[in-house]
Amino acid sequence: MSHSPATPSEWEPHNEPTRELPTEDLSSDESPTRPLDPIEGEATRVLKPEEGQPTRPLEPVAEEALSEHAADSAGTFSQAEPDATPSPASATAHVDETAPRTRRTPRFWALVAVAAVVLVALIAWAVVAVTNSNRERAITSTATTYLQSIAASDAQAALATLAERPTNEALLTGDVLRVSQERAPLTDIVVTSPVLDSDTRASVSASYKIGGRDVSTTLRLVGDGRTSWLLVDGTADLTLSAPTGLTVNGVPVTESTNPAFPGSYVVATNSAPTVIAQGDTTALLATPDSEPASLTVAAALSDEGRQTVLNTVKSRLDECLTATESRPANCPFGVRTDNVEVAPGSVRFALVNDPWADFHPALDPATMRVTGRLHLSVDATATITQNGLSTDATQRLEADRTYTVALTQQPLAVVWS
């Protein structure tokens, strides 16, 4: 074990008998050690005790040093002269509190500061990179989900990608989309990387086929700048000049302007084949930013419907002509019986003109009722009694009468007015 350096108290004289150092001249050339360097300003002393002065005890040294200069069996030390240079163990023992501490230079702290800045910059770059990647992924995902939902006829999923849902959702249903996909399927969807217009606005380019037709468009989105993004204007408008009584892809509409997803749309009526849609009846909305598709279309009687109404009105008029009462119920004519007595069952009616030559029924799509006017010229003959005298009398009836047929009722019935 090494010993700690001697403290000042250990320099005090001890009562133990001291051993005297050899008195050889330390300056001899034969000495294996070099003489100590003189301290500046002082004379060099010869290391030998003065007569009459007690010798100072030796300074303790490390065990390693003692092992090299062990005493002989007679109690005397080796003749080797001490080395003026302190041993490593001795030098180490004196370093504790007197050795100067390592100082951090300004250059060291500058390097530390630069390293810290670089580390912060790397962390910030990594955070920004991850944020940008997540944001781009969210934008692309929203646009892709929108188009794929339309292709799958999932109207609710497509609506969920819109920033604002339209108030009129008559055509934004799965039933409407299914008819559209049967007529013109949406396929081959490709969405490119987004372009940020600002922190909260972005756009993506998309391409697809609709009914075999190649389509390219730009989808615009708004978001929170991170991972929540929705489409702006994800629908185009289908406008009908007269929507009453019409259906689009089989769904009734009541408004002139109807938002719709990209797809194919066919206008028809609720009562085909009696009632048909006349005019432009088909439209293709290729993209959500398409110009509004305006269709001049209205519900009207088909040829079959016109013939059905004609047969209904004619049949009812024939029934009225066979009546034997003076005033048959729900008929367009009758005989006045003021101041006369009509013999029961004696009335006969005969149609004089051809009212069907000017037969033009009109459809009211709102009520699905067909109306028209007929000019009737009818001779009415009856046996009458007046002032006790009986005779057969004939009266010409001239009148314009209105008929109404409700197409929503079965069987069809005629109402005269």
Coordinates of N, CA and C in Angstrom, one line a residue, residues 99-325:
A99 N -2.9 20.2 -7.2 CA -2.8 20.2 -8.6 C -3.9 21.1 -9.2
P100 N -3.6 21.8 -10.3 CA -4.5 22.7 -10.9 C -5.6 21.9 -11.7
R101 N -6.9 22.4 -11.6 CA -8.0 21.7 -12.3 C -8.0 22.1 -13.8
T102 N -8.6 21.1 -14.6 CA -8.6 21.3 -16.0 C -9.6 22.4 -16.3
R103 N -9.2 23.4 -17.1 CA -10.1 24.5 -17.4 C -10.7 24.3 -18.8
R104 N -12.1 24.6 -18.9 CA -12.8 24.5 -20.2 C -12.6 25.8 -21.0
T105 N -12.0 25.7 -22.1 CA -11.6 26.9 -22.9 C -12.9 27.4 -23.6
P106 N -12.9 28.7 -24.0 CA -14.0 29.2 -24.8 C -14.2 28.4 -26.1
R107 N -13.2 27.9 -26.7 CA -13.4 27.1 -27.9 C -14.2 25.9 -27.6
F108 N -13.9 25.3 -26.4 CA -14.6 24.1 -26.0 C -16.1 24.4 -25.9
W109 N -16.5 25.4 -25.2 CA -17.9 25.8 -25.1 C -18.5 26.2 -26.4
A110 N -17.7 26.8 -27.3 CA -18.3 27.1 -28.6 C -18.6 25.9 -29.4
L111 N -17.8 24.9 -29.3 CA -18.1 23.6 -29.9 C -19.3 22.9 -29.3
V112 N -19.4 23.0 -28.0 CA -20.6 22.5 -27.3 C -21.9 23.2 -27.8
A113 N -21.8 24.5 -27.9 CA -23.0 25.3 -28.4 C -23.3 24.9 -29.8
V114 N -22.3 24.8 -30.7 CA -22.6 24.4 -32.1 C -23.2 23.0 -32.2
A115 N -22.7 22.1 -31.4 CA -23.2 20.7 -31.4 C -24.7 20.7 -30.9
A116 N -25.0 21.6 -29.9 CA -26.4 21.7 -29.4 C -27.3 22.2 -30.5
V117 N -26.8 23.3 -31.2 CA -27.6 23.8 -32.2 C -27.9 22.8 -33.3
V118 N -26.8 22.1 -33.7 CA -27.0 21.1 -34.8 C -28.0 20.0 -34.3
L119 N -27.9 19.6 -33.0 CA -28.8 18.6 -32.5 C -30.2 19.0 -32.6
V120 N -30.4 20.3 -32.1 CA -31.8 20.8 -32.1 C -32.3 20.9 -33.6
A121 N -31.4 21.4 -34.5 CA -31.8 21.5 -35.9 C -32.2 20.1 -36.5
L122 N -31.4 19.1 -36.1 CA -31.7 17.7 -36.6 C -33.1 17.2 -36.0
I123 N -33.3 17.5 -34.8 CA -34.6 17.1 -34.2 C -35.7 17.9 -34.8
A124 N -35.5 19.2 -35.0 CA -36.6 20.0 -35.7 C -36.8 19.5 -37.1
W125 N -35.8 19.2 -37.8 CA -35.9 18.7 -39.2 C -36.7 17.4 -39.2
A126 N -36.3 16.5 -38.2 CA -37.0 15.2 -38.2 C -38.5 15.4 -37.9
V127 N -38.8 16.3 -37.0 CA -40.2 16.6 -36.6 C -41.0 17.1 -37.8
V128 N -40.4 18.1 -38.5 CA -41.0 18.7 -39.7 C -41.2 17.6 -40.8
A129 N -40.2 16.8 -41.0 CA -40.3 15.7 -42.0 C -41.4 14.8 -41.7
V130 N -41.5 14.4 -40.5 CA -42.6 13.4 -40.1 C -44.0 14.1 -40.2
T131 N -44.0 15.4 -39.8 CA -45.3 16.2 -39.9 C -45.7 16.3 -41.4
N132 N -44.7 16.7 -42.2 CA -45.1 16.8 -43.6 C -45.5 15.5 -44.3
S133 N -44.8 14.4 -43.9 CA -45.2 13.1 -44.4 C -46.6 12.7 -44.0
N134 N -46.9 12.9 -42.7 CA -48.3 12.6 -42.2 C -49.3 13.5 -42.9
R135 N -49.0 14.8 -43.1 CA -50.0 15.7 -43.7 C -50.2 15.3 -45.1
E136 N -49.2 15.0 -45.9 CA -49.4 14.6 -47.3 C -50.2 13.3 -47.4
R137 N -49.9 12.3 -46.5 CA -50.6 11.1 -46.5 C -52.1 11.3 -46.2
A138 N -52.4 12.2 -45.2 CA -53.8 12.5 -44.9 C -54.5 13.1 -46.1
I139 N -53.9 14.0 -46.8 CA -54.5 14.7 -47.9 C -54.8 13.7 -49.0
T140 N -53.8 12.9 -49.3 CA -54.0 11.9 -50.4 C -55.0 10.9 -50.0
S141 N -55.1 10.5 -48.7 CA -56.0 9.5 -48.3 C -57.5 10.0 -48.4
T142 N -57.7 11.3 -48.1 CA -59.0 11.8 -48.2 C -59.5 11.8 -49.6
A143 N -58.7 12.3 -50.5 CA -59.0 12.4 -52.0 C -59.3 11.0 -52.5
T144 N -58.5 10.0 -52.1 CA -58.6 8.6 -52.6 C -59.9 8.0 -52.1
T145 N -60.2 8.2 -50.8 CA -61.4 7.7 -50.2 C -62.6 8.2 -50.8
Y146 N -62.6 9.5 -51.2 CA -63.7 10.2 -51.9 C -64.1 9.4 -53.2
L147 N -63.1 9.3 -54.0 CA -63.3 8.6 -55.3 C -63.6 7.2 -55.2
Q148 N -62.9 6.5 -54.3 CA -63.2 5.0 -54.1 C -64.6 4.8 -53.5
S149 N -65.1 5.7 -52.7 CA -66.4 5.6 -52.1 C -67.5 5.7 -53.2
I150 N -67.3 6.7 -54.1 CA -68.2 6.9 -55.2 C -68.2 5.6 -56.1
A151 N -67.1 5.1 -56.4 CA -67.0 3.9 -57.2 C -67.6 2.7 -56.6
A152 N -67.7 2.7 -55.2 CA -68.3 1.6 -54.5 C -69.7 1.8 -54.1
S153 N -70.3 3.0 -54.7 CA -71.7 3.4 -54.4 C -71.9 3.6 -52.9
D154 N -70.9 4.0 -52.2 CA -71.0 4.2 -50.7 C -71.2 5.7 -50.5
A155 N -72.4 6.2 -50.6 CA -72.7 7.6 -50.6 C -72.3 8.2 -49.2
Q156 N -72.6 7.5 -48.1 CA -72.3 8.1 -46.8 C -70.8 8.2 -46.6
A157 N -70.0 7.3 -47.1 CA -68.5 7.4 -46.9 C -68.0 8.6 -47.8
A158 N -68.6 8.8 -49.0 CA -68.2 9.9 -49.8 C -68.6 11.2 -49.1
L159 N -69.8 11.3 -48.6 CA -70.2 12.5 -47.9 C -69.4 12.8 -46.7
A160 N -68.8 11.8 -46.0 CA -68.0 12.1 -44.9 C -66.7 12.7 -45.2
T161 N -66.3 12.7 -46.5 CA -65.0 13.4 -46.9 C -65.2 14.8 -47.3
L162 N -66.5 15.3 -47.3 CA -66.8 16.7 -47.7 C -66.7 17.7 -46.5
A163 N -66.1 18.9 -46.8 CA -66.0 19.9 -45.8 C -67.4 20.4 -45.4
E164 N -68.3 20.5 -46.4 CA -69.7 20.9 -46.1 C -70.7 20.0 -46.9
R165 N -71.6 19.4 -46.2 CA -72.6 18.6 -46.8 C -73.7 19.5 -47.4
P166 N -74.2 19.2 -48.6 CA -75.3 20.0 -49.2 C -76.6 19.7 -48.4
T167 N -77.4 20.7 -48.4 CA -78.7 20.6 -47.7 C -79.7 19.7 -48.5
N168 N -79.5 19.7 -49.8 CA -80.3 18.9 -50.7 C -79.5 17.6 -51.0
E169 N -79.8 16.5 -50.4 CA -79.1 15.2 -50.7 C -79.9 14.2 -51.4
A170 N -80.9 14.7 -52.2 CA -81.8 13.8 -52.9 C -81.0 12.8 -53.8
L171 N -80.0 13.3 -54.5 CA -79.2 12.5 -55.4 C -77.9 12.0 -54.8
L172 N -77.7 12.3 -53.5 CA -76.4 11.8 -52.9 C -76.7 10.6 -52.0
T173 N -77.2 9.6 -52.7 CA -77.6 8.3 -52.0 C -77.0 7.1 -52.7
G174 N -76.9 6.0 -52.0 CA -76.4 4.8 -52.6 C -77.2 4.3 -53.7
D175 N -78.5 4.4 -53.7 CA -79.4 4.0 -54.8 C -79.0 4.7 -56.1
V176 N -78.9 6.0 -56.0 CA -78.5 6.8 -57.2 C -77.2 6.4 -57.7
L177 N -76.2 6.3 -56.8 CA -74.8 5.9 -57.2 C -74.8 4.5 -57.9
R178 N -75.6 3.6 -57.4 CA -75.6 2.3 -58.0 C -76.1 2.3 -59.4
V179 N -77.1 3.1 -59.7 CA -77.6 3.2 -61.1 C -76.5 3.9 -62.0
S180 N -75.8 4.9 -61.4 CA -74.7 5.6 -62.1 C -73.6 4.6 -62.4
Q181 N -73.2 3.8 -61.4 CA -72.1 2.8 -61.7 C -72.5 1.7 -62.7
E182 N -73.7 1.4 -62.7 CA -74.2 0.4 -63.8 C -74.0 1.0 -65.2
R183 N -74.3 2.3 -65.3 CA -74.3 2.9 -66.6 C -72.9 3.4 -67.0
A184 N -72.2 3.9 -66.0 CA -70.8 4.5 -66.3 C -69.9 4.2 -65.1
P185 N -69.3 3.1 -64.9 CA -68.5 2.8 -63.7 C -67.3 3.7 -63.7
L186 N -66.9 4.0 -62.4 CA -65.7 4.9 -62.2 C -64.6 3.9 -61.8
T187 N -63.5 3.9 -62.6 CA -62.4 3.0 -62.4 C -61.1 3.6 -62.6
D188 N -60.0 2.9 -62.4 CA -58.6 3.3 -62.6 C -58.3 4.6 -61.9
I189 N -58.5 4.6 -60.6 CA -58.3 5.9 -59.8 C -56.8 6.0 -59.5
V190 N -56.3 7.2 -59.8 CA -54.9 7.6 -59.5 C -54.9 9.0 -58.9
V191 N -54.3 9.1 -57.7 CA -54.2 10.4 -57.0 C -52.8 10.7 -56.8
T192 N -52.3 11.9 -57.2 CA -50.9 12.3 -57.1 C -50.6 13.0 -55.8
S193 N -49.3 13.3 -55.6 CA -48.9 13.9 -54.3 C -49.6 15.3 -54.3
P194 N -49.9 15.8 -53.0 CA -50.6 17.0 -52.9 C -49.7 18.2 -53.1
V195 N -50.3 19.4 -53.4 CA -49.6 20.6 -53.4 C -50.2 21.5 -52.4
L196 N -49.4 22.1 -51.5 CA -49.9 22.9 -50.4 C -50.0 24.4 -50.9
D197 N -51.2 24.9 -50.9 CA -51.4 26.3 -51.2 C -51.2 27.2 -50.0
S198 N -51.4 26.7 -48.8 CA -51.2 27.4 -47.6 C -51.2 26.3 -46.5
D199 N -51.1 26.8 -45.2 CA -51.0 25.8 -44.1 C -52.3 25.0 -44.0
T200 N -53.4 25.6 -44.5 CA -54.7 24.9 -44.3 C -55.4 24.6 -45.7
R201 N -54.8 24.8 -46.8 CA -55.4 24.6 -48.1 C -54.4 23.8 -49.0
A202 N -54.9 22.8 -49.7 CA -54.1 22.0 -50.5 C -54.9 21.5 -51.7
S203 N -54.2 20.9 -52.7 CA -54.9 20.4 -53.9 C -54.1 19.2 -54.3
V204 N -54.9 18.3 -55.0 CA -54.3 17.1 -55.6 C -54.8 16.9 -57.0
S205 N -54.0 16.3 -57.8 CA -54.5 16.0 -59.1 C -54.9 14.5 -59.1
A206 N -56.1 14.3 -59.8 CA -56.6 12.9 -59.8 C -57.0 12.6 -61.2
S207 N -56.8 11.3 -61.6 CA -57.3 10.8 -62.9 C -58.0 9.5 -62.7
Y208 N -59.0 9.3 -63.5 CA -59.8 8.0 -63.5 C -60.5 7.9 -64.8
K209 N -61.2 6.8 -64.9 CA -62.1 6.6 -66.0 C -63.6 6.5 -65.5
I210 N -64.5 7.2 -66.3 CA -65.9 7.1 -66.0 C -66.6 6.7 -67.2
G211 N -67.2 5.5 -67.2 CA -67.8 4.9 -68.4 C -66.8 4.8 -69.5
G212 N -65.5 4.5 -69.2 CA -64.5 4.3 -70.2 C -63.9 5.6 -70.7
R213 N -64.4 6.7 -70.3 CA -63.8 8.0 -70.7 C -62.8 8.4 -69.7
D214 N -61.6 8.8 -70.2 CA -60.5 9.3 -69.4 C -60.8 10.7 -68.8
V215 N -60.6 10.8 -67.6 CA -60.9 12.1 -66.9 C -59.8 12.5 -66.0
S216 N -59.4 13.8 -66.0 CA -58.4 14.4 -65.1 C -59.1 15.6 -64.4
T217 N -58.8 15.7 -63.2 CA -59.3 16.8 -62.4 C -58.4 17.2 -61.3
T218 N -58.7 18.3 -60.6 CA -58.0 18.8 -59.5 C -59.0 18.9 -58.3
L219 N -58.6 18.2 -57.2 CA -59.5 18.2 -56.0 C -58.9 19.1 -55.0
R220 N -59.7 20.0 -54.5 CA -59.2 21.0 -53.5 C -59.7 20.6 -52.1
L221 N -58.8 20.8 -51.1 CA -59.1 20.4 -49.8 C -58.7 21.5 -48.8
V222 N -59.4 21.5 -47.6 CA -59.1 22.3 -46.5 C -58.8 21.4 -45.3
G223 N -57.9 21.9 -44.4 CA -57.6 21.1 -43.2 C -57.0 21.9 -42.1
D224 N -56.6 21.2 -41.1 CA -56.0 21.8 -39.9 C -54.5 22.0 -40.0
G225 N -53.9 21.7 -41.2 CA -52.5 21.8 -41.3 C -51.7 20.5 -40.9
R226 N -52.5 19.5 -40.4 CA -51.8 18.3 -39.9 C -52.5 17.1 -40.6
T227 N -53.4 16.4 -39.9 CA -53.9 15.2 -40.4 C -55.4 15.2 -40.7
S228 N -56.0 16.3 -40.6 CA -57.5 16.4 -40.8 C -57.7 17.2 -42.0
W229 N -58.2 16.6 -43.1 CA -58.4 17.3 -44.4 C -59.7 16.8 -45.0
L230 N -60.5 17.7 -45.6 CA -61.8 17.4 -46.2 C -61.8 18.2 -47.6
L231 N -62.7 17.6 -48.4 CA -62.8 18.2 -49.8 C -63.7 19.4 -49.8
V232 N -63.3 20.3 -50.7 CA -64.1 21.5 -50.9 C -64.9 21.3 -52.2
D233 N -66.2 21.5 -52.3 CA -67.0 21.4 -53.5 C -66.8 20.0 -54.1
G234 N -67.2 19.0 -53.4 CA -67.1 17.6 -53.9 C -68.3 17.2 -54.7
T235 N -69.2 18.1 -55.0 CA -70.3 17.8 -55.8 C -70.5 18.8 -56.9
A236 N -71.1 18.3 -58.0 CA -71.5 19.2 -59.1 C -73.1 19.3 -59.1
D237 N -73.6 20.2 -59.9 CA -75.1 20.4 -59.8 C -75.7 19.9 -61.1
L238 N -76.9 19.2 -60.9 CA -77.7 18.8 -62.0 C -79.0 19.6 -61.9
T239 N -79.3 20.4 -62.9 CA -80.4 21.4 -62.9 C -81.4 20.9 -63.9
L240 N -82.7 20.9 -63.4 CA -83.8 20.5 -64.2 C -84.8 21.7 -64.4
S241 N -85.2 21.9 -65.6 CA -86.1 23.1 -65.9 C -87.5 22.9 -65.2
A242 N -88.0 21.7 -65.2 CA -89.3 21.4 -64.5 C -89.2 20.1 -63.8
P243 N -88.8 20.1 -62.5 CA -88.5 18.9 -61.8 C -89.8 18.1 -61.4
T244 N -90.9 18.7 -61.3 CA -92.1 18.1 -60.8 C -92.5 16.9 -61.6
G245 N -92.6 15.8 -60.8 CA -93.1 14.5 -61.5 C -91.9 13.7 -62.1
L246 N -90.7 14.2 -61.9 CA -89.6 13.5 -62.5 C -88.7 12.8 -61.5
T247 N -88.0 11.8 -62.0 CA -87.0 11.1 -61.2 C -85.7 11.1 -61.8
V248 N -84.6 11.0 -61.0 CA -83.3 11.0 -61.5 C -82.6 9.7 -61.0
N249 N -82.2 8.8 -61.9 CA -81.7 7.5 -61.6 C -82.7 6.8 -60.6
G250 N -84.0 7.0 -60.9 CA -85.1 6.3 -60.2 C -85.5 7.0 -58.9
V251 N -84.9 8.1 -58.5 CA -85.2 8.7 -57.3 C -86.0 10.0 -57.5
P252 N -87.2 10.2 -56.9 CA -87.9 11.5 -57.2 C -87.2 12.7 -56.7
V253 N -87.3 13.8 -57.5 CA -86.7 15.1 -57.1 C -87.8 16.1 -57.1
T254 N -87.6 17.1 -56.2 CA -88.6 18.2 -56.0 C -88.0 19.5 -56.3
E255 N -86.7 19.6 -56.4 CA -86.0 20.9 -56.6 C -85.4 21.0 -58.0
S256 N -85.2 22.2 -58.4 CA -84.6 22.4 -59.8 C -83.2 22.1 -59.8
T257 N -82.4 22.5 -58.7 CA -81.0 22.2 -58.6 C -80.7 21.2 -57.6
N258 N -80.0 20.1 -58.1 CA -79.7 19.0 -57.2 C -78.2 18.7 -57.2
P259 N -77.5 18.8 -56.1 CA -76.1 18.4 -56.0 C -75.9 16.9 -56.3
A260 N -74.8 16.5 -57.0 CA -74.6 15.1 -57.4 C -73.1 14.8 -57.4
F261 N -72.8 13.6 -57.1 CA -71.4 13.2 -57.3 C -71.1 12.9 -58.8
P262 N -69.8 12.8 -59.1 CA -69.5 12.5 -60.5 C -70.1 11.2 -60.9
G263 N -70.8 11.2 -62.1 CA -71.5 10.0 -62.5 C -72.4 10.2 -63.6
S264 N -73.2 9.2 -64.0 CA -74.2 9.3 -65.1 C -75.6 9.4 -64.5
Y265 N -76.4 10.2 -65.1 CA -77.7 10.5 -64.6 C -78.8 10.5 -65.7
V266 N -79.9 9.8 -65.4 CA -81.0 9.7 -66.4 C -82.3 10.2 -65.7
V267 N -83.0 11.0 -66.5 CA -84.2 11.6 -66.0 C -85.4 10.8 -66.5
A268 N -86.3 10.5 -65.7 CA -87.5 9.8 -66.1 C -88.7 10.3 -65.2
T269 N -89.8 9.6 -65.3 CA -91.0 10.0 -64.5 C -91.4 8.9 -63.6
N270 N -92.3 9.3 -62.7 CA -92.8 8.3 -61.7 C -93.8 7.3 -62.3
S271 N -94.4 7.7 -63.4 CA -95.6 6.9 -63.9 C -95.3 6.3 -65.3
A272 N -94.1 6.0 -65.6 CA -93.8 5.4 -66.9 C -94.6 4.0 -67.0
P273 N -95.2 3.6 -68.2 CA -95.0 4.3 -69.5 C -96.1 5.3 -69.8
T274 N -97.1 5.5 -68.8 CA -98.1 6.5 -69.1 C -97.6 7.9 -69.2
V275 N -96.6 8.2 -68.4 CA -96.0 9.5 -68.4 C -94.5 9.4 -68.7
I276 N -94.0 10.2 -69.5 CA -92.6 10.2 -69.8 C -92.0 11.5 -69.6
A277 N -90.6 11.5 -69.6 CA -89.9 12.8 -69.6 C -89.5 13.2 -71.0
Q278 N -89.9 14.4 -71.3 CA -89.6 14.9 -72.7 C -88.5 15.9 -72.6
G279 N -87.6 15.9 -73.6 CA -86.5 16.8 -73.6 C -85.1 16.1 -73.4
D280 N -84.2 16.8 -72.9 CA -82.8 16.3 -72.6 C -83.0 15.4 -71.3
T281 N -82.8 14.2 -71.4 CA -83.0 13.3 -70.3 C -81.8 12.6 -69.7
T282 N -80.6 12.9 -70.3 CA -79.4 12.2 -69.8 C -78.3 13.3 -69.5
A283 N -77.5 13.0 -68.6 CA -76.3 13.9 -68.3 C -75.2 13.1 -67.7
L284 N -74.0 13.6 -68.0 CA -72.8 13.0 -67.4 C -72.0 14.0 -66.7
L285 N -71.9 13.9 -65.4 CA -71.0 14.8 -64.6 C -69.7 14.1 -64.4
A286 N -68.7 14.5 -65.1 CA -67.4 13.8 -65.1 C -66.6 14.1 -63.9
T287 N -66.7 15.3 -63.4 CA -65.8 15.8 -62.3 C -66.7 16.6 -61.3
P288 N -66.2 16.7 -60.1 CA -67.0 17.5 -59.1 C -66.9 19.0 -59.4
D289 N -66.0 19.4 -60.3 CA -65.9 20.9 -60.6 C -66.5 21.1 -62.0
S290 N -67.3 20.1 -62.5 CA -68.0 20.3 -63.8 C -68.9 21.5 -63.8
E291 N -69.1 22.1 -64.9 CA -70.2 23.1 -65.0 C -71.5 22.4 -64.8
P292 N -72.5 23.1 -64.2 CA -73.8 22.5 -63.9 C -74.4 22.0 -65.2
A293 N -75.0 20.8 -65.1 CA -75.6 20.1 -66.2 C -77.1 20.6 -66.2
S294 N -77.5 21.4 -67.1 CA -78.8 21.9 -67.2 C -79.6 21.1 -68.2
L295 N -80.7 20.5 -67.8 CA -81.6 19.7 -68.6 C -82.9 20.3 -68.8
T296 N -83.3 20.6 -70.0 CA -84.6 21.1 -70.3 C -85.5 19.9 -70.5
V297 N -86.2 19.5 -69.5 CA -87.0 18.3 -69.5 C -88.2 18.5 -68.6
A298 N -89.3 17.9 -69.0 CA -90.5 17.9 -68.3 C -91.3 16.6 -68.5
A299 N -92.1 16.4 -67.5 CA -93.0 15.2 -67.6 C -94.1 15.4 -68.5
A300 N -94.4 14.5 -69.3 CA -95.5 14.6 -70.3 C -96.2 13.2 -70.5
L301 N -97.4 13.2 -71.1 CA -98.0 12.0 -71.4 C -97.3 11.3 -72.6
S302 N -97.1 10.1 -72.4 CA -96.5 9.3 -73.6 C -97.7 9.1 -74.5
D303 N -97.4 8.5 -75.7 CA -98.4 8.2 -76.7 C -99.3 7.1 -76.0
E304 N -98.7 6.2 -75.3 CA -99.5 5.2 -74.6 C -100.4 5.9 -73.6
G305 N -99.8 6.8 -72.9 CA -100.6 7.5 -71.8 C -101.8 8.3 -72.4
R306 N -101.5 9.0 -73.6 CA -102.6 9.8 -74.2 C -103.7 8.8 -74.6
Q307 N -103.4 7.7 -75.2 CA -104.4 6.8 -75.7 C -105.2 6.2 -74.5
T308 N -104.5 6.0 -73.4 CA -105.1 5.5 -72.2 C -106.1 6.5 -71.6
V309 N -105.7 7.8 -71.6 CA -106.7 8.8 -71.2 C -107.8 8.9 -72.1
L310 N -107.6 8.9 -73.4 CA -108.7 9.0 -74.4 C -109.7 7.8 -74.2
N311 N -109.2 6.6 -74.1 CA -110.1 5.5 -73.9 C -110.9 5.6 -72.6
T312 N -110.3 6.2 -71.6 CA -111.0 6.3 -70.3 C -112.1 7.4 -70.4
V313 N -111.8 8.5 -71.0 CA -112.8 9.6 -71.1 C -113.9 9.1 -72.1
K314 N -113.6 8.5 -73.2 CA -114.6 8.1 -74.2 C -115.5 7.0 -73.6
S315 N -114.9 6.1 -72.8 CA -115.7 5.1 -72.2 C -116.7 5.7 -71.3
R316 N -116.3 6.7 -70.5 CA -117.2 7.3 -69.6 C -118.3 8.1 -70.3
L317 N -118.0 8.8 -71.4 CA -119.0 9.5 -72.1 C -120.0 8.6 -72.7
D318 N -119.5 7.4 -73.2 CA -120.5 6.4 -73.8 C -121.4 5.9 -72.7
E319 N -121.0 5.8 -71.5 CA -121.8 5.4 -70.4 C -122.9 6.4 -70.2
C320 N -122.5 7.7 -70.2 CA -123.4 8.8 -70.0 C -124.5 8.8 -71.1
L321 N -124.1 8.5 -72.4 CA -125.0 8.6 -73.5 C -126.0 7.5 -73.4
T322 N -125.8 6.4 -72.7 CA -126.7 5.4 -72.6 C -127.7 5.5 -71.4
A323 N -127.5 6.6 -70.6 CA -128.3 6.8 -69.5 C -129.7 7.1 -69.9
T324 N -130.7 6.8 -69.0 CA -132.1 7.1 -69.3 C -132.7 8.1 -68.3
E325 N -131.9 8.6 -67.5 CA -132.3 9.7 -66.6 C -132.1 11.0 -67.2

